[in-house]
Short mmCIF file of N, CA and C in Angstrom, two decimals:
data_model
loop_
_atom_site.label_atom_id
_atom_site.label_comp_id
_atom_site.label_asym_id
_atom_site.label_seq_id
_atom_site.Cartn_x
_atom_site.Cartn_y
_atom_site.Cartn_z
N SER O 253 -98.51 -61.51 -23.95
CA SER O 253 -98.38 -62.03 -22.60
C SER O 253 -97.92 -63.48 -22.67
N VAL O 254 -96.73 -63.76 -22.20
CA VAL O 254 -96.19 -65.11 -22.20
C VAL O 254 -95.79 -65.45 -20.76
N GLN O 255 -96.40 -66.47 -20.20
CA GLN O 255 -96.12 -66.93 -18.85
C GLN O 255 -96.17 -65.78 -17.85
N ASP O 256 -97.28 -65.03 -17.88
CA ASP O 256 -97.53 -63.92 -16.96
C ASP O 256 -96.52 -62.78 -17.09
N LYS O 257 -95.89 -62.65 -18.24
CA LYS O 257 -95.00 -61.52 -18.49
C LYS O 257 -95.55 -60.75 -19.68
N ASN O 258 -95.67 -59.45 -19.51
CA ASN O 258 -96.20 -58.60 -20.57
C ASN O 258 -95.09 -57.68 -21.06
N ALA O 259 -95.06 -57.42 -22.36
CA ALA O 259 -94.03 -56.57 -22.92
C ALA O 259 -94.61 -55.74 -24.05
N LEU O 260 -94.01 -54.60 -24.27
CA LEU O 260 -94.36 -53.71 -25.35
C LEU O 260 -93.17 -53.70 -26.30
N HIS O 261 -93.40 -54.06 -27.56
CA HIS O 261 -92.32 -54.13 -28.54
C HIS O 261 -92.49 -53.02 -29.57
N LEU O 262 -91.38 -52.44 -30.00
CA LEU O 262 -91.40 -51.34 -30.96
C LEU O 262 -90.66 -51.75 -32.23
N TYR O 263 -91.34 -51.58 -33.37
CA TYR O 263 -90.77 -51.88 -34.68
C TYR O 263 -90.91 -50.66 -35.58
N SER O 264 -90.01 -50.53 -36.54
CA SER O 264 -90.13 -49.47 -37.54
C SER O 264 -91.19 -49.87 -38.55
N VAL O 265 -91.58 -48.94 -39.43
CA VAL O 265 -92.57 -49.28 -40.46
C VAL O 265 -92.02 -50.31 -41.43
N ASN O 266 -90.71 -50.47 -41.49
CA ASN O 266 -90.09 -51.47 -42.35
C ASN O 266 -89.90 -52.82 -41.66
N GLY O 267 -90.34 -52.92 -40.42
CA GLY O 267 -90.25 -54.18 -39.71
C GLY O 267 -88.98 -54.38 -38.91
N LYS O 268 -88.15 -53.35 -38.79
CA LYS O 268 -86.92 -53.46 -38.02
C LYS O 268 -87.24 -53.34 -36.53
N TYR O 269 -86.71 -54.28 -35.74
CA TYR O 269 -86.92 -54.27 -34.29
C TYR O 269 -86.15 -53.10 -33.68
N LEU O 270 -86.84 -52.25 -32.93
CA LEU O 270 -86.22 -51.08 -32.32
C LEU O 270 -86.04 -51.17 -30.82
N GLY O 271 -86.83 -52.00 -30.16
CA GLY O 271 -86.69 -52.14 -28.72
C GLY O 271 -87.94 -52.69 -28.07
N SER O 272 -87.84 -52.93 -26.76
CA SER O 272 -89.00 -53.42 -26.02
C SER O 272 -88.90 -52.97 -24.57
N GLU O 273 -90.02 -53.05 -23.89
CA GLU O 273 -90.11 -52.67 -22.49
C GLU O 273 -91.02 -53.68 -21.80
N THR O 274 -90.55 -54.24 -20.69
CA THR O 274 -91.36 -55.17 -19.91
C THR O 274 -92.38 -54.37 -19.10
N LEU O 275 -93.61 -54.86 -19.09
CA LEU O 275 -94.70 -54.17 -18.39
C LEU O 275 -95.13 -54.96 -17.17
N LYS O 276 -95.52 -54.26 -16.13
CA LYS O 276 -95.99 -54.91 -14.91
C LYS O 276 -97.49 -55.20 -14.98
N GLU O 277 -98.20 -54.46 -15.85
CA GLU O 277 -99.65 -54.62 -15.95
C GLU O 277 -100.04 -55.30 -17.25
N GLU O 278 -101.29 -55.76 -17.30
CA GLU O 278 -101.84 -56.34 -18.51
C GLU O 278 -102.60 -55.25 -19.26
N VAL O 279 -102.14 -54.91 -20.45
CA VAL O 279 -102.71 -53.81 -21.22
C VAL O 279 -104.09 -54.19 -21.75
N SER O 280 -105.07 -53.31 -21.52
CA SER O 280 -106.43 -53.55 -22.01
C SER O 280 -106.75 -52.69 -23.22
N ASP O 281 -106.12 -51.51 -23.33
CA ASP O 281 -106.32 -50.65 -24.49
C ASP O 281 -105.14 -49.70 -24.59
N MET O 282 -104.85 -49.27 -25.82
CA MET O 282 -103.77 -48.31 -26.02
C MET O 282 -104.11 -47.41 -27.20
N CYS O 283 -103.50 -46.24 -27.20
CA CYS O 283 -103.73 -45.26 -28.24
C CYS O 283 -102.41 -44.57 -28.53
N VAL O 284 -102.00 -44.55 -29.79
CA VAL O 284 -100.78 -43.84 -30.18
C VAL O 284 -101.21 -42.46 -30.66
N THR O 285 -100.65 -41.43 -30.04
CA THR O 285 -101.01 -40.07 -30.38
C THR O 285 -99.77 -39.19 -30.37
N GLY O 286 -99.46 -38.61 -31.51
CA GLY O 286 -98.26 -37.79 -31.60
C GLY O 286 -97.02 -38.61 -31.30
N GLU O 287 -96.27 -38.20 -30.31
CA GLU O 287 -95.04 -38.89 -29.93
C GLU O 287 -95.21 -39.71 -28.66
N TYR O 288 -96.45 -40.06 -28.32
CA TYR O 288 -96.73 -40.77 -27.07
C TYR O 288 -97.63 -41.98 -27.29
N ILE O 289 -97.50 -42.94 -26.38
CA ILE O 289 -98.39 -44.08 -26.32
C ILE O 289 -99.16 -43.95 -25.01
N VAL O 290 -100.48 -43.91 -25.09
CA VAL O 290 -101.33 -43.84 -23.91
C VAL O 290 -101.92 -45.23 -23.71
N MET O 291 -101.71 -45.81 -22.52
CA MET O 291 -102.14 -47.19 -22.27
C MET O 291 -102.97 -47.29 -21.01
N GLY O 292 -103.97 -48.15 -21.06
CA GLY O 292 -104.77 -48.48 -19.90
C GLY O 292 -104.61 -49.95 -19.58
N SER O 293 -104.68 -50.30 -18.31
CA SER O 293 -104.46 -51.69 -17.92
C SER O 293 -105.65 -52.25 -17.15
N LEU O 294 -105.71 -53.58 -17.10
CA LEU O 294 -106.75 -54.26 -16.32
C LEU O 294 -106.53 -54.07 -14.83
N GLN O 295 -105.34 -53.67 -14.44
CA GLN O 295 -105.04 -53.39 -13.03
C GLN O 295 -105.44 -51.96 -12.65
N GLY O 296 -105.95 -51.17 -13.61
CA GLY O 296 -106.47 -49.84 -13.33
C GLY O 296 -105.46 -48.72 -13.42
N PHE O 297 -104.41 -48.87 -14.19
CA PHE O 297 -103.40 -47.82 -14.32
C PHE O 297 -103.43 -47.20 -15.70
N LEU O 298 -103.35 -45.87 -15.76
CA LEU O 298 -103.23 -45.12 -16.99
C LEU O 298 -101.78 -44.70 -17.12
N SER O 299 -101.12 -45.12 -18.20
CA SER O 299 -99.70 -44.85 -18.40
C SER O 299 -99.50 -44.09 -19.70
N ILE O 300 -98.53 -43.18 -19.68
CA ILE O 300 -98.14 -42.45 -20.89
C ILE O 300 -96.66 -42.69 -21.11
N ARG O 301 -96.33 -43.22 -22.29
CA ARG O 301 -94.94 -43.57 -22.62
C ARG O 301 -94.50 -42.81 -23.86
N ASP O 302 -93.20 -42.55 -23.93
CA ASP O 302 -92.60 -41.97 -25.11
C ASP O 302 -92.62 -43.00 -26.23
N LEU O 303 -93.02 -42.60 -27.43
CA LEU O 303 -93.17 -43.54 -28.54
C LEU O 303 -91.84 -44.13 -28.98
N TYR O 304 -90.75 -43.39 -28.86
CA TYR O 304 -89.46 -43.84 -29.39
C TYR O 304 -88.61 -44.59 -28.37
N SER O 305 -88.66 -44.19 -27.10
CA SER O 305 -87.85 -44.87 -26.08
C SER O 305 -88.67 -45.87 -25.26
N LEU O 306 -89.99 -45.79 -25.33
CA LEU O 306 -90.93 -46.62 -24.56
C LEU O 306 -90.86 -46.36 -23.06
N SER O 307 -90.13 -45.34 -22.63
CA SER O 307 -90.03 -45.04 -21.20
C SER O 307 -91.25 -44.23 -20.74
N LEU O 308 -91.59 -44.38 -19.46
CA LEU O 308 -92.71 -43.63 -18.90
C LEU O 308 -92.38 -42.15 -18.87
N THR O 309 -93.35 -41.32 -19.28
CA THR O 309 -93.14 -39.88 -19.22
C THR O 309 -93.59 -39.32 -17.87
N ILE O 310 -94.57 -39.97 -17.26
CA ILE O 310 -95.03 -39.62 -15.91
C ILE O 310 -95.31 -40.93 -15.17
N SER O 311 -95.44 -40.85 -13.87
CA SER O 311 -95.82 -42.03 -13.10
C SER O 311 -97.24 -42.44 -13.48
N PRO O 312 -97.52 -43.74 -13.56
CA PRO O 312 -98.87 -44.19 -13.91
C PRO O 312 -99.92 -43.64 -12.94
N LEU O 313 -101.07 -43.27 -13.49
CA LEU O 313 -102.18 -42.76 -12.69
C LEU O 313 -103.10 -43.92 -12.33
N ALA O 314 -103.42 -44.06 -11.05
CA ALA O 314 -104.28 -45.15 -10.58
C ALA O 314 -105.74 -44.74 -10.75
N MET O 315 -106.50 -45.56 -11.47
CA MET O 315 -107.94 -45.32 -11.66
C MET O 315 -108.77 -46.20 -10.72
N ARG O 316 -108.14 -47.14 -10.06
CA ARG O 316 -108.74 -48.03 -9.05
C ARG O 316 -109.70 -49.08 -9.59
N LEU O 317 -109.98 -49.04 -10.87
CA LEU O 317 -110.82 -50.06 -11.51
C LEU O 317 -110.20 -50.40 -12.86
N PRO O 318 -110.46 -51.59 -13.38
CA PRO O 318 -109.92 -51.93 -14.70
C PRO O 318 -110.35 -50.93 -15.78
N ILE O 319 -109.42 -50.57 -16.63
CA ILE O 319 -109.68 -49.65 -17.73
C ILE O 319 -110.09 -50.47 -18.95
N HIS O 320 -111.21 -50.09 -19.56
CA HIS O 320 -111.70 -50.83 -20.73
C HIS O 320 -111.39 -50.13 -22.04
N CYS O 321 -111.34 -48.79 -22.05
CA CYS O 321 -111.03 -48.10 -23.30
C CYS O 321 -110.37 -46.75 -23.02
N ILE O 322 -109.59 -46.31 -24.01
CA ILE O 322 -108.84 -45.06 -23.94
C ILE O 322 -109.07 -44.30 -25.25
N SER O 323 -109.21 -43.00 -25.16
CA SER O 323 -109.29 -42.16 -26.34
C SER O 323 -108.67 -40.81 -26.01
N VAL O 324 -108.09 -40.17 -27.01
CA VAL O 324 -107.49 -38.85 -26.83
C VAL O 324 -108.22 -37.89 -27.75
N THR O 325 -108.57 -36.71 -27.25
CA THR O 325 -109.27 -35.73 -28.08
C THR O 325 -108.37 -35.26 -29.22
N LYS O 326 -108.97 -34.78 -30.30
CA LYS O 326 -108.18 -34.42 -31.47
C LYS O 326 -107.25 -33.23 -31.22
N GLU O 327 -107.54 -32.43 -30.20
CA GLU O 327 -106.65 -31.32 -29.85
C GLU O 327 -105.55 -31.76 -28.87
N TYR O 328 -105.56 -33.06 -28.49
CA TYR O 328 -104.62 -33.63 -27.52
C TYR O 328 -104.71 -32.94 -26.16
N SER O 329 -105.87 -32.41 -25.83
CA SER O 329 -106.01 -31.68 -24.57
C SER O 329 -106.54 -32.54 -23.43
N HIS O 330 -107.21 -33.65 -23.75
CA HIS O 330 -107.79 -34.52 -22.73
C HIS O 330 -107.69 -35.98 -23.13
N ILE O 331 -107.60 -36.83 -22.11
CA ILE O 331 -107.64 -38.28 -22.31
C ILE O 331 -108.96 -38.76 -21.71
N LEU O 332 -109.72 -39.52 -22.48
CA LEU O 332 -110.99 -40.08 -22.02
C LEU O 332 -110.75 -41.53 -21.66
N VAL O 333 -111.13 -41.90 -20.44
CA VAL O 333 -110.86 -43.24 -19.91
C VAL O 333 -112.18 -43.89 -19.50
N GLY O 334 -112.52 -45.01 -20.13
CA GLY O 334 -113.72 -45.76 -19.77
C GLY O 334 -113.37 -46.87 -18.80
N LEU O 335 -114.05 -46.88 -17.65
CA LEU O 335 -113.77 -47.87 -16.61
C LEU O 335 -114.76 -49.03 -16.63
N GLU O 336 -114.43 -50.08 -15.92
CA GLU O 336 -115.24 -51.29 -15.87
C GLU O 336 -116.66 -51.03 -15.38
N ASP O 337 -116.82 -50.11 -14.44
CA ASP O 337 -118.16 -49.84 -13.87
C ASP O 337 -118.99 -48.90 -14.73
N GLY O 338 -118.48 -48.51 -15.92
CA GLY O 338 -119.24 -47.66 -16.82
C GLY O 338 -118.94 -46.18 -16.69
N LYS O 339 -118.12 -45.80 -15.73
CA LYS O 339 -117.78 -44.38 -15.56
C LYS O 339 -116.81 -43.94 -16.65
N LEU O 340 -116.93 -42.67 -17.01
CA LEU O 340 -116.01 -42.04 -17.96
C LEU O 340 -115.19 -41.01 -17.19
N ILE O 341 -113.89 -41.20 -17.16
CA ILE O 341 -112.98 -40.29 -16.48
C ILE O 341 -112.31 -39.43 -17.54
N ILE O 342 -112.28 -38.13 -17.32
CA ILE O 342 -111.64 -37.21 -18.25
C ILE O 342 -110.41 -36.64 -17.56
N VAL O 343 -109.25 -36.87 -18.17
CA VAL O 343 -107.97 -36.44 -17.61
C VAL O 343 -107.43 -35.31 -18.48
N GLY O 344 -107.17 -34.15 -17.87
CA GLY O 344 -106.59 -33.03 -18.59
C GLY O 344 -105.12 -33.26 -18.85
N VAL O 345 -104.65 -32.86 -20.02
CA VAL O 345 -103.28 -33.04 -20.41
C VAL O 345 -102.60 -31.67 -20.48
N GLY O 346 -101.37 -31.60 -20.00
CA GLY O 346 -100.63 -30.34 -20.07
C GLY O 346 -100.36 -29.77 -18.71
N LYS O 347 -99.89 -28.55 -18.69
CA LYS O 347 -99.59 -27.87 -17.43
C LYS O 347 -100.90 -27.46 -16.76
N PRO O 348 -100.93 -27.36 -15.43
CA PRO O 348 -102.18 -27.01 -14.73
C PRO O 348 -102.87 -25.75 -15.27
N ALA O 349 -102.09 -24.75 -15.66
CA ALA O 349 -102.69 -23.53 -16.19
C ALA O 349 -103.40 -23.76 -17.53
N GLU O 350 -102.90 -24.73 -18.31
CA GLU O 350 -103.49 -25.04 -19.60
C GLU O 350 -104.75 -25.89 -19.46
N VAL O 351 -104.82 -26.70 -18.40
CA VAL O 351 -105.95 -27.58 -18.19
C VAL O 351 -107.08 -26.78 -17.59
#
């Protein structure tokens, strides 16, 4: 975060710069899982981005409270979101029939 601007930068394992994406929110936690980056923000948004292009895969989900932690189950079936007030939100991943 530099002068109220937040960005997500992508580098290869060899340190080569691959790209960046400017963010509107302040990231509080993130989790890289498979080909996706799952991010939570202090503004209360849960975002899922493609790992290689950094573009949003879906519109951010509003949690209405600051997100303090993010975790993804080992089967990649659910995202666990810890909120500022202590609540745990469980978000199903996949098509509605799969959730």
